[in-house]
PDB file of C-alpha atoms in Angstrom:
ATOM      1  CA  MET A1426      -9.911   5.190  26.460  1.00 44.00           C
ATOM      2  CA  ALA A1427     -10.306   1.576  25.952  1.00 45.00           C
ATOM      3  CA  ASN A1428      -7.514  -0.617  27.534  1.00 42.00           C
ATOM      4  CA  GLU A1429      -6.440  -2.718  24.809  1.00 40.00           C
ATOM      5  CA  THR A1430      -5.116  -6.222  25.589  1.00 43.00           C
ATOM      6  CA  SER A1431      -4.761  -9.236  23.332  1.00 46.00           C
ATOM      7  CA  ASP A1432      -8.445 -10.101  24.264  1.00 52.00           C
ATOM      8  CA  GLU A1433      -9.988  -6.538  23.828  1.00 86.00           C
ATOM      9  CA  TYR A1434     -10.738  -4.913  20.477  1.00 96.00           C
ATOM     10  CA  ALA A1435     -11.756  -1.260  20.274  1.00 97.00           C
ATOM     11  CA  GLU A1436     -14.441  -0.451  17.710  1.00 97.00           C
ATOM     12  CA  PHE A1437     -14.899   2.527  15.455  1.00 98.00           C
ATOM     13  CA  ASP A1438     -18.250   4.443  15.333  1.00 97.00           C
ATOM     14  CA  GLU A1439     -20.299   2.323  12.875  1.00 96.00           C
ATOM     15  CA  GLN A1440     -22.537   5.311  11.991  1.00 97.00           C
ATOM     16  CA  ALA A1441     -19.355   7.254  10.971  1.00 97.00           C
ATOM     17  CA  VAL A1442     -18.231   4.487   8.657  1.00 97.00           C
ATOM     18  CA  THR A1443     -21.762   4.269   7.193  1.00 97.00           C
ATOM     19  CA  ALA A1444     -21.875   8.035   6.470  1.00 98.00           C
ATOM     20  CA  THR A1445     -18.426   7.955   4.992  1.00 97.00           C
ATOM     21  CA  LEU A1446     -19.259   5.211   2.505  1.00 97.00           C
ATOM     22  CA  GLU A1447     -22.405   7.061   1.663  1.00 97.00           C
ATOM     23  CA  ALA A1448     -20.435  10.080   0.794  1.00 96.00           C
ATOM     24  CA  SER A1449     -18.126   8.015  -1.315  1.00 94.00           C
ATOM     25  CA  ARG A1450     -21.172   6.656  -3.331  1.00 92.00           C
ATOM     26  CA  GLN A1451     -22.973   9.901  -3.892  1.00 90.00           C
ATOM     27  CA  PRO A1452     -21.007  11.165  -6.909  1.00 84.00           C
ATOM     28  CA  PHE A1453     -21.989   7.738  -8.643  1.00 80.00           C
ATOM     29  CA  GLU A1454     -25.565   7.701  -7.788  1.00 81.00           C
ATOM     30  CA  GLY A1455     -27.841   7.091 -10.681  1.00 76.00           C
ATOM     31  CA  ARG A1456     -24.909   6.392 -13.068  1.00 70.00           C
ATOM     32  CA  ASN A1457     -24.436   3.393 -14.803  1.00 69.00           C
ATOM     33  CA  LEU A1458     -20.828   1.965 -14.342  1.00 64.00           C
ATOM     34  CA  GLN A1459     -21.003  -0.183 -17.538  1.00 65.00           C
ATOM     35  CA  GLU A1460     -21.672   2.830 -19.556  1.00 62.00           C
ATOM     36  CA  ALA A1461     -18.749   4.996 -20.638  1.00 55.00           C
ATOM     37  CA  ASP A1462     -19.962   8.223 -18.957  1.00 61.00           C
ATOM     38  CA  PHE A1463     -17.108   8.554 -16.586  1.00 61.00           C
ATOM     39  CA  SER A1464     -14.058  10.675 -17.024  1.00 62.00           C
ATOM     40  CA  ALA A1465     -10.506   9.590 -15.961  1.00 57.00           C
ATOM     41  CA  VAL A1466     -11.090  12.006 -12.905  1.00 61.00           C
ATOM     42  CA  ASP A1467     -13.915   9.716 -11.738  1.00 65.00           C
ATOM     43  CA  GLY A1468     -11.640   6.737 -11.551  1.00 69.00           C
ATOM     44  CA  GLY A1469      -9.049   5.895  -9.048  1.00 74.00           C
ATOM     45  CA  GLU A1470      -9.457   4.915  -5.351  1.00 88.00           C
ATOM     46  CA  LEU A1471     -10.849   7.406  -2.860  1.00 93.00           C
ATOM     47  CA  GLU A1472      -9.784   7.318   0.806  1.00 96.00           C
ATOM     48  CA  LEU A1473     -11.995   9.325   3.138  1.00 97.00           C
ATOM     49  CA  ARG A1474     -11.523   9.398   7.060  1.00 97.00           C
ATOM     50  CA  ALA A1475     -14.279   7.913   8.800  1.00 97.00           C
ATOM     51  CA  SER A1476     -13.508   7.995  12.570  1.00 97.00           C
ATOM     52  CA  CYS A1477     -10.909   8.290  15.186  1.00 98.00           C
ATOM     53  CA  ILE A1478     -10.784   6.768  18.556  1.00 98.00           C
ATOM     54  CA  SER A1479      -8.501   6.874  21.692  1.00 97.00           C
ATOM     55  CA  VAL A1480      -7.023   3.685  22.737  1.00 96.00           C
ATOM     56  CA  THR A1481      -4.197   2.468  25.106  1.00 95.00           C
ATOM     57  CA  SER A1482      -1.531   0.150  24.063  1.00 94.00           C
ATOM     58  CA  GLY A1483      -0.786  -3.085  25.413  1.00 93.00           C
ATOM     59  CA  ASN A1484       2.057  -5.774  24.620  1.00 92.00           C
ATOM     60  CA  HIS A1485       3.451  -3.323  22.106  1.00 92.00           C
ATOM     61  CA  ARG A1486       0.382  -3.128  19.959  1.00 95.00           C
ATOM     62  CA  VAL A1487      -3.122  -1.993  19.530  1.00 96.00           C
ATOM     63  CA  CYS A1488      -6.025  -4.241  18.914  1.00 97.00           C
ATOM     64  CA  LEU A1489      -9.105  -2.977  16.589  1.00 98.00           C
ATOM     65  CA  LYS A1490     -12.388  -4.360  15.425  1.00 97.00           C
ATOM     66  CA  LEU A1491     -12.522  -3.172  11.671  1.00 97.00           C
ATOM     67  CA  PRO A1492     -15.863  -2.708   9.723  1.00 96.00           C
ATOM     68  CA  LEU A1493     -16.816  -4.215   6.196  1.00 94.00           C
ATOM     69  CA  GLY A1494     -16.307  -7.791   7.572  1.00 94.00           C
ATOM     70  CA  ILE A1495     -12.541  -7.461   7.728  1.00 96.00           C
ATOM     71  CA  GLY A1496     -12.539  -8.406  11.430  1.00 96.00           C
ATOM     72  CA  ASN A1497     -10.262  -8.003  14.288  1.00 97.00           C
ATOM     73  CA  VAL A1498      -6.603  -7.137  13.922  1.00 97.00           C
ATOM     74  CA  CYS A1499      -3.701  -6.116  16.082  1.00 97.00           C
ATOM     75  CA  LEU A1500      -1.061  -3.564  14.847  1.00 96.00           C
ATOM     76  CA  PRO A1501       2.287  -3.740  16.235  1.00 95.00           C
ATOM     77  CA  LEU A1502       3.722  -0.426  17.883  1.00 94.00           C
ATOM     78  CA  PRO A1503       7.389   0.699  17.885  1.00 90.00           C
ATOM     79  CA  PHE A1504       9.147  -0.856  21.048  1.00 84.00           C
ATOM     80  CA  ASP A1505      10.285   2.401  22.220  1.00 87.00           C
ATOM     81  CA  LEU A1506       6.707   3.193  23.364  1.00 91.00           C
ATOM     82  CA  PRO A1507       5.920   1.862  26.727  1.00 92.00           C
ATOM     83  CA  ASN A1508       2.683  -0.233  27.294  1.00 91.00           C
ATOM     84  CA  GLY A1509      -0.135   1.956  28.336  1.00 94.00           C
ATOM     85  CA  THR A1510       0.715   4.640  26.178  1.00 95.00           C
ATOM     86  CA  ALA A1511      -2.275   6.659  24.740  1.00 96.00           C
ATOM     87  CA  VAL A1512      -2.790   6.197  20.879  1.00 97.00           C
ATOM     88  CA  ARG A1513      -5.179   7.739  18.551  1.00 98.00           C
ATOM     89  CA  ALA A1514      -6.337   5.378  15.936  1.00 98.00           C
ATOM     90  CA  CYS A1515      -7.902   6.860  12.777  1.00 98.00           C
ATOM     91  CA  LEU A1516      -9.982   4.944  10.220  1.00 98.00           C
ATOM     92  CA  SER A1517     -10.423   5.721   6.679  1.00 98.00           C
ATOM     93  CA  THR A1518     -12.606   3.831   4.033  1.00 98.00           C
ATOM     94  CA  ARG A1519     -11.331   3.159   0.628  1.00 97.00           C
ATOM     95  CA  THR A1520     -13.792   3.125  -2.390  1.00 95.00           C
ATOM     96  CA  LYS A1521     -13.448   2.818  -6.092  1.00 90.00           C
ATOM     97  CA  TRP A1522     -16.385   3.995  -8.237  1.00 86.00           C
ATOM     98  CA  GLY A1523     -18.245   4.369  -4.985  1.00 88.00           C
ATOM     99  CA  ILE A1524     -17.855   0.558  -4.074  1.00 91.00           C
ATOM    100  CA  PRO A1525     -16.035  -0.212  -0.825  1.00 95.00           C
ATOM    101  CA  THR A1526     -12.438  -1.758  -1.510  1.00 95.00           C
ATOM    102  CA  GLY A1527     -11.141  -1.818   2.080  1.00 97.00           C
ATOM    103  CA  VAL A1528     -10.017   0.335   5.112  1.00 98.00           C
ATOM    104  CA  CYS A1529      -6.886   2.079   6.321  1.00 98.00           C
ATOM    105  CA  VAL A1530      -5.900   2.409   9.898  1.00 98.00           C
ATOM    106  CA  LYS A1531      -3.359   5.277  10.971  1.00 98.00           C
ATOM    107  CA  LEU A1532      -1.947   5.203  14.580  1.00 98.00           C
ATOM    108  CA  TYR A1533      -0.905   8.518  16.164  1.00 97.00           C
ATOM    109  CA  VAL A1534       1.054   9.266  19.412  1.00 96.00           C
ATOM    110  CA  ALA A1535       1.187  12.900  20.593  1.00 95.00           C
ATOM    111  CA  GLY A1536       0.074  14.185  17.054  1.00 96.00           C
ATOM    112  CA  GLU A1537       2.799  12.058  15.201  1.00 96.00           C
ATOM    113  CA  GLN A1538       1.971   9.287  12.958  1.00 97.00           C
ATOM    114  CA  ILE A1539       3.729   6.083  14.106  1.00 96.00           C
ATOM    115  CA  ALA A1540       2.060   3.406  11.882  1.00 97.00           C
ATOM    116  CA  SER A1541      -0.280   2.888   8.990  1.00 97.00           C
ATOM    117  CA  LYS A1542      -1.894  -0.213   7.436  1.00 98.00           C
ATOM    118  CA  CYS A1543      -4.448  -0.719   4.753  1.00 97.00           C
ATOM    119  CA  PHE A1544      -6.611  -3.714   4.580  1.00 97.00           C
ATOM    120  CA  PRO A1545      -8.214  -4.720   1.218  1.00 89.00           C
TER     121      PRO A1545
END
């Protein structure tokens, strides 16, 4: 587990993020987005889990380095959780028509989701 303080940012597995983005693109490979060969089912946003990591809370937050040029973020945690709490952070990618639109992060403690935030 990474010890997260305000100066440390845990990173997600870059290869897992790349593989997830590729999986999102595959249904649209070789198709022209400008042509009307898509059904309504093809549209909408797709969210796929890419990677989960274990981190340790500090200062009632967890700090993470996000892919796709989003950068470093710190997500607040409920104040009833003591510093040093083991937190599982799961990253999912969001795409539309196979094109990345952002990521979402969900935080879990003891298997219970305690926070969720999406970044466009």
